[in-house]
CSV table of C-alpha atoms and ligand atoms in Angstrom, one decimal:
chain,number,residue,atom,x,y,z
A,1,MET,CA,5.9,11.3,-6.8
A,2,GLY,CA,2.9,13.5,-7.8
A,3,THR,CA,-0.3,12.0,-9.0
A,4,VAL,CA,-0.7,12.2,-12.8
A,5,LYS,CA,-3.9,13.4,-14.1
A,6,PHE,CA,-4.4,12.0,-17.5
A,7,LEU,CA,-5.5,13.6,-20.6
A,8,ARG,CA,-8.2,11.1,-20.8
A,9,ASP,CA,-9.7,12.6,-17.6
A,10,SER,CA,-10.9,15.3,-20.0
A,11,GLY,CA,-12.6,12.9,-22.3
A,12,LEU,CA,-9.7,12.0,-24.5
A,13,LYS,CA,-9.9,8.5,-26.0
A,14,THR,CA,-6.8,6.4,-25.4
A,15,GLN,CA,-5.8,3.0,-26.4
A,16,GLY,CA,-5.1,0.8,-23.3
A,17,PHE,CA,-2.0,-1.3,-23.0
A,18,LEU,CA,-0.4,-4.1,-21.0
A,19,ILE,CA,2.8,-3.8,-19.0
A,20,VAL,CA,4.4,-7.1,-18.2
A,21,LEU,CA,6.8,-7.0,-15.2
A,22,SER,CA,9.1,-9.9,-14.6
A,23,GLY,CA,12.2,-10.5,-12.4
A,24,PRO,CA,13.5,-13.1,-10.1
A,25,SER,CA,11.7,-13.9,-6.9
A,26,GLY,CA,13.0,-11.3,-4.4
A,27,SER,CA,13.6,-8.6,-7.0
A,28,GLY,CA,10.8,-6.6,-5.4
A,29,LYS,CA,8.2,-6.7,-8.1
A,30,ASN,CA,5.3,-6.3,-5.6
A,31,SER,CA,6.9,-3.5,-3.7
A,32,VAL,CA,7.7,-1.6,-6.9
A,33,ILE,CA,4.2,-2.1,-8.3
A,34,ASN,CA,2.6,-1.0,-5.0
A,35,ALA,CA,4.7,2.1,-5.0
A,36,VAL,CA,3.8,3.1,-8.6
A,37,PHE,CA,0.2,2.1,-8.4
A,38,PRO,CA,-1.3,5.0,-6.4
A,39,THR,CA,0.4,7.5,-8.6
A,40,ILE,CA,-1.3,6.5,-11.8
A,41,PRO,CA,-5.0,6.4,-11.6
A,42,ASN,CA,-5.5,4.7,-14.9
A,43,LEU,CA,-3.2,1.8,-14.0
A,44,LYS,CA,-4.9,-1.4,-13.0
A,45,TYR,CA,-3.2,-4.5,-11.5
A,46,SER,CA,-4.0,-7.9,-12.9
A,47,ILE,CA,-4.5,-10.3,-9.9
A,48,SER,CA,-3.2,-13.8,-10.8
A,49,VAL,CA,-4.6,-17.1,-9.9
A,50,THR,CA,-2.3,-19.5,-8.1
A,51,THR,CA,-2.2,-23.0,-6.5
A,52,ARG,CA,0.5,-21.8,-4.1
A,53,PRO,CA,-0.7,-21.4,-0.5
A,54,PRO,CA,-0.9,-17.9,0.8
A,55,ARG,CA,2.1,-16.4,2.6
A,56,SER,CA,1.4,-14.7,5.9
A,57,GLY,CA,-0.4,-11.5,5.3
A,58,GLU,CA,-1.5,-12.4,1.8
A,59,VAL,CA,-5.2,-12.1,1.1
A,60,ASP,CA,-7.3,-14.0,-1.4
A,61,GLY,CA,-8.6,-11.6,-4.1
A,62,VAL,CA,-6.0,-9.0,-3.2
A,63,ASN,CA,-2.5,-10.6,-3.7
A,64,TYR,CA,-3.7,-13.6,-5.6
A,65,PHE,CA,-6.8,-15.7,-6.2
A,66,PHE,CA,-5.7,-18.8,-4.2
A,67,ARG,CA,-7.2,-21.9,-5.9
A,68,THR,CA,-6.9,-25.7,-5.6
A,69,GLU,CA,-5.3,-27.8,-8.4
A,70,GLU,CA,-8.7,-28.9,-9.5
A,71,GLU,CA,-10.0,-25.4,-9.7
A,72,PHE,CA,-7.0,-24.3,-11.7
A,73,ASP,CA,-7.5,-27.3,-14.1
A,74,GLN,CA,-11.1,-26.0,-14.6
A,75,LEU,CA,-9.9,-22.5,-15.4
A,76,ILE,CA,-7.6,-23.9,-18.1
A,77,GLU,CA,-10.3,-26.1,-19.5
A,78,ASP,CA,-12.8,-23.3,-19.7
A,79,GLY,CA,-10.2,-21.1,-21.5
A,80,LEU,CA,-10.3,-18.4,-18.9
A,81,LEU,CA,-6.6,-17.8,-18.6
A,82,LEU,CA,-4.6,-15.6,-20.9
A,83,GLU,CA,-1.4,-17.5,-19.9
A,84,TRP,CA,-0.3,-19.8,-17.2
A,85,ALA,CA,2.9,-21.5,-16.1
A,86,SER,CA,4.3,-23.8,-13.4
A,87,PHE,CA,6.8,-22.2,-11.2
A,88,VAL,CA,8.8,-24.1,-8.5
A,89,GLY,CA,6.0,-26.6,-7.8
A,90,TYR,CA,2.9,-24.4,-8.1
A,91,ARG,CA,0.9,-23.0,-11.0
A,92,TYR,CA,0.2,-19.4,-11.7
A,93,GLY,CA,-2.1,-17.8,-14.3
A,94,THR,CA,-3.6,-14.6,-15.6
A,95,PRO,CA,-7.4,-14.3,-15.8
A,96,LYS,CA,-8.1,-13.3,-19.4
A,97,SER,CA,-11.3,-11.2,-19.1
A,98,PHE,CA,-10.0,-8.6,-16.6
A,99,VAL,CA,-7.0,-7.8,-18.8
A,100,GLN,CA,-9.1,-7.5,-21.9
A,101,ASP,CA,-11.9,-5.4,-20.3
A,102,GLN,CA,-9.4,-2.9,-18.9
A,103,ILE,CA,-7.5,-2.5,-22.1
A,104,ASP,CA,-10.7,-2.1,-24.0
A,105,SER,CA,-11.7,0.7,-21.5
A,106,GLY,CA,-8.4,2.5,-22.3
A,107,ASN,CA,-6.6,1.6,-19.1
A,108,ALA,CA,-3.1,0.4,-18.6
A,109,VAL,CA,-2.8,-3.0,-17.0
A,110,ILE,CA,0.3,-4.1,-15.1
A,111,MET,CA,1.0,-7.8,-14.4
A,112,ASP,CA,3.7,-9.7,-12.6
A,113,VAL,CA,4.5,-12.9,-14.5
A,114,ASP,CA,7.4,-15.2,-14.8
A,115,ILE,CA,9.5,-15.7,-18.0
A,116,GLN,CA,7.3,-18.4,-19.3
A,117,GLY,CA,4.2,-16.3,-18.9
A,118,ALA,CA,5.9,-13.3,-20.6
A,119,ILE,CA,6.8,-15.5,-23.6
A,120,GLN,CA,3.1,-16.5,-23.9
A,121,ILE,CA,2.0,-12.9,-23.6
A,122,ARG,CA,4.5,-11.8,-26.3
A,123,GLU,CA,3.0,-14.3,-28.7
A,124,LYS,CA,-0.6,-13.2,-28.0
A,125,MET,CA,-0.1,-9.5,-27.4
A,126,PRO,CA,3.1,-8.4,-29.1
A,127,GLU,CA,2.2,-4.8,-28.5
A,128,ALA,CA,2.6,-5.2,-24.7
A,129,ILE,CA,5.5,-3.6,-22.9
A,130,PHE,CA,8.0,-5.9,-21.2
A,131,VAL,CA,10.0,-4.7,-18.2
A,132,PHE,CA,12.6,-6.7,-16.3
A,133,LEU,CA,13.3,-5.9,-12.7
A,134,LEU,CA,16.8,-6.7,-11.4
A,135,PRO,CA,17.9,-6.9,-7.8
A,136,PRO,CA,21.0,-4.8,-7.3
A,137,THR,CA,23.4,-7.8,-7.0
A,138,TRP,CA,23.2,-11.5,-6.9
A,139,GLU,CA,24.3,-11.5,-3.2
A,140,GLU,CA,21.4,-9.1,-2.4
A,141,LEU,CA,19.0,-11.4,-4.1
A,142,ARG,CA,20.1,-14.4,-1.9
A,143,ARG,CA,19.8,-12.2,1.2
A,144,ARG,CA,16.3,-11.1,0.3
A,145,LEU,CA,15.1,-14.6,-0.4
A,146,LYS,CA,16.4,-15.8,2.9
A,147,LEU,CA,15.0,-12.9,4.8
A,148,ARG,CA,11.5,-13.6,3.4
A,149,GLY,CA,11.5,-16.5,5.9
A,150,SER,CA,8.2,-18.0,4.8
A,151,ASP,CA,9.8,-20.3,2.3
A,152,SER,CA,11.6,-23.5,3.2
A,153,THR,CA,15.4,-23.9,2.5
A,154,ASP,CA,14.6,-26.1,-0.4
A,155,VAL,CA,12.2,-23.6,-1.9
A,156,ILE,CA,14.8,-20.9,-1.5
A,157,LYS,CA,17.4,-23.0,-3.2
A,158,ASN,CA,15.0,-23.8,-6.1
A,159,ARG,CA,14.1,-20.1,-6.5
A,160,LEU,CA,17.8,-19.1,-6.6
A,161,ALA,CA,18.5,-21.7,-9.3
A,162,LYS,CA,15.4,-20.5,-11.2
A,163,SER,CA,16.6,-16.9,-10.9
A,164,GLU,CA,19.9,-17.7,-12.6
A,165,GLU,CA,18.0,-19.1,-15.5
A,166,GLU,CA,15.5,-16.3,-15.6
A,167,ILE,CA,18.1,-13.5,-15.7
A,168,LYS,CA,19.4,-14.9,-19.0
A,169,HIS,CA,16.0,-14.0,-20.6
A,170,ILE,CA,16.5,-10.3,-19.9
A,171,VAL,CA,17.3,-10.0,-23.7
A,172,ASP,CA,13.7,-10.7,-24.5
A,173,TYR,CA,12.5,-7.6,-22.6
A,174,ASP,CA,12.1,-3.9,-23.7
A,175,TYR,CA,13.2,-2.2,-20.5
A,176,PHE,CA,15.2,-3.1,-17.4
A,177,VAL,CA,14.9,-1.4,-13.9
A,178,VAL,CA,17.4,-2.1,-11.2
A,179,ASN,CA,15.8,-2.2,-7.8
A,180,ASP,CA,18.5,-0.9,-5.5
A,181,ASP,CA,16.5,1.9,-3.9
A,182,LEU,CA,12.7,1.2,-4.0
A,183,SER,CA,11.5,4.7,-4.6
A,184,ALA,CA,14.1,5.2,-7.5
A,185,ALA,CA,13.1,1.9,-9.1
A,186,ALA,CA,9.4,2.8,-8.7
A,187,GLU,CA,10.0,6.2,-10.3
A,188,GLN,CA,11.8,4.6,-13.2
A,189,LEU,CA,8.9,2.2,-13.8
A,190,ARG,CA,6.5,5.1,-13.6
A,191,GLN,CA,8.4,7.0,-16.2
A,192,ILE,CA,8.3,4.1,-18.5
A,193,ILE,CA,4.5,3.8,-18.1
A,194,LEU,CA,4.0,7.5,-18.6
A,195,SER,CA,6.2,7.5,-21.7
A,196,GLU,CA,3.9,4.8,-23.1
A,197,TRP,CA,0.9,6.9,-22.3
A,198,SER,CA,2.4,9.8,-24.2
A,199,LYS,CA,2.6,7.9,-27.5
A,200,ILE,CA,0.7,9.5,-30.2
A,201,SER,CA,-0.3,6.1,-31.5
A,202,ARG,CA,-2.2,5.5,-28.3
A,203,VAL,CA,-4.5,8.5,-28.5
A,204,ASP,CA,-7.2,9.6,-30.8
A,205,VAL,CA,-5.5,12.6,-32.4
A,206,LYS,CA,-8.7,14.2,-33.6
A,207,SER,CA,-10.1,14.3,-30.1
A,208,LEU,CA,-6.8,15.3,-28.6
A,209,LEU,CA,-6.6,18.4,-30.8
A,210,ALA,CA,-10.2,19.2,-30.4
A,211,LEU,CA,-9.8,19.1,-26.6
A,212,TRP,CA,-6.6,21.1,-26.8
A,213,LYS,CA,-8.2,23.8,-28.9
A,214,GLY,CA,-11.0,24.0,-26.4
A,215,GLY,CA,-8.4,24.5,-23.6
A,216,SER,CA,-9.5,21.4,-21.7
A,217,VAL,CA,-6.5,19.3,-21.9
A,218,VAL,CA,-4.9,18.9,-18.4
A,219,GLU,CA,-1.6,17.2,-18.3
A,220,THR,CA,-0.4,16.8,-14.8
A,221,GLY,CA,-1.4,17.0,-11.2
A,222,GLU,CA,0.8,18.4,-8.4
B,1,5GP,P1,5.5,-15.8,-5.9
B,1,5GP,O1,5.2,-17.2,-5.4
B,1,5GP,O2,6.8,-15.4,-5.4
B,1,5GP,O3,4.4,-14.9,-5.6
B,1,5GP,O4,5.6,-15.8,-7.5
B,1,5GP,C1,6.4,-16.7,-8.1
B,1,5GP,C2,6.6,-16.4,-9.5
B,1,5GP,O5,5.3,-16.5,-10.2
B,1,5GP,C3,7.1,-15.0,-9.8
B,1,5GP,O6,8.1,-15.0,-10.7
B,1,5GP,C4,5.9,-14.3,-10.4
B,1,5GP,O7,6.3,-13.3,-11.3
B,1,5GP,C5,5.2,-15.4,-11.1
B,1,5GP,N1,3.8,-15.2,-11.3
B,1,5GP,C6,2.9,-14.5,-10.6
B,1,5GP,N2,1.7,-14.5,-11.2
B,1,5GP,C7,1.8,-15.1,-12.4
B,1,5GP,C8,1.0,-15.4,-13.4
B,1,5GP,O8,-0.2,-15.0,-13.5
B,1,5GP,N3,1.5,-16.0,-14.5
B,1,5GP,C9,2.8,-16.5,-14.6
B,1,5GP,N4,3.2,-17.1,-15.6
B,1,5GP,N5,3.6,-16.2,-13.6
B,1,5GP,C10,3.2,-15.6,-12.5
């Protein structure tokens, strides 16, 4: 995957947008996002807040903002979350200001939220793009959840039951990506994001044409 140099690097004004990625636990949302992330400079990741304890290797402020139940209550009370939901015993939410600031600056923001979160976002930001990530097969999903190792058998069972419910909601999404091969799935997500960037409705056409006439519109890197 080459790095894409955006038209806006040349001063083009673009309208930022939100990409909502959902999929069952174990579908590989983090891996796919991590693979796409370095290839699109104007893509930002919305770090969620959660009451779930960190898994091994997870870092506060990188993977999540890990917070207590009381702190989470306070965020809700102060109206600082764009959406939030309970998921298999813990709460997860999206900080509102980061998403808004990035979109206002013309960036694309990607977020990983469950179905309940996606429903709330669709109500508040109907122009967002909704992508559903599917594991290659049901059996593979079971295997991946078991392999993760850091969750107890009960948690794995609950997550599998939850997955079955979640997959039914795929009809509410705009795109689906099957994560069989990570780099292929990442490339597909990347293409979806790039297509969205190419929408005329997201650019200031006057400045696009002015830049183009001046010969300073650069489309892609290597
Ligand atoms: P995990 O515990 O595996 O990191 O995440 C569990 C579920 O919470 C996943 O389905 C993930 O998409 C979802 N999730 C992560 N962050 C958020 C968030 O900010 N809001 C909502 N609604 N769900 C989230």
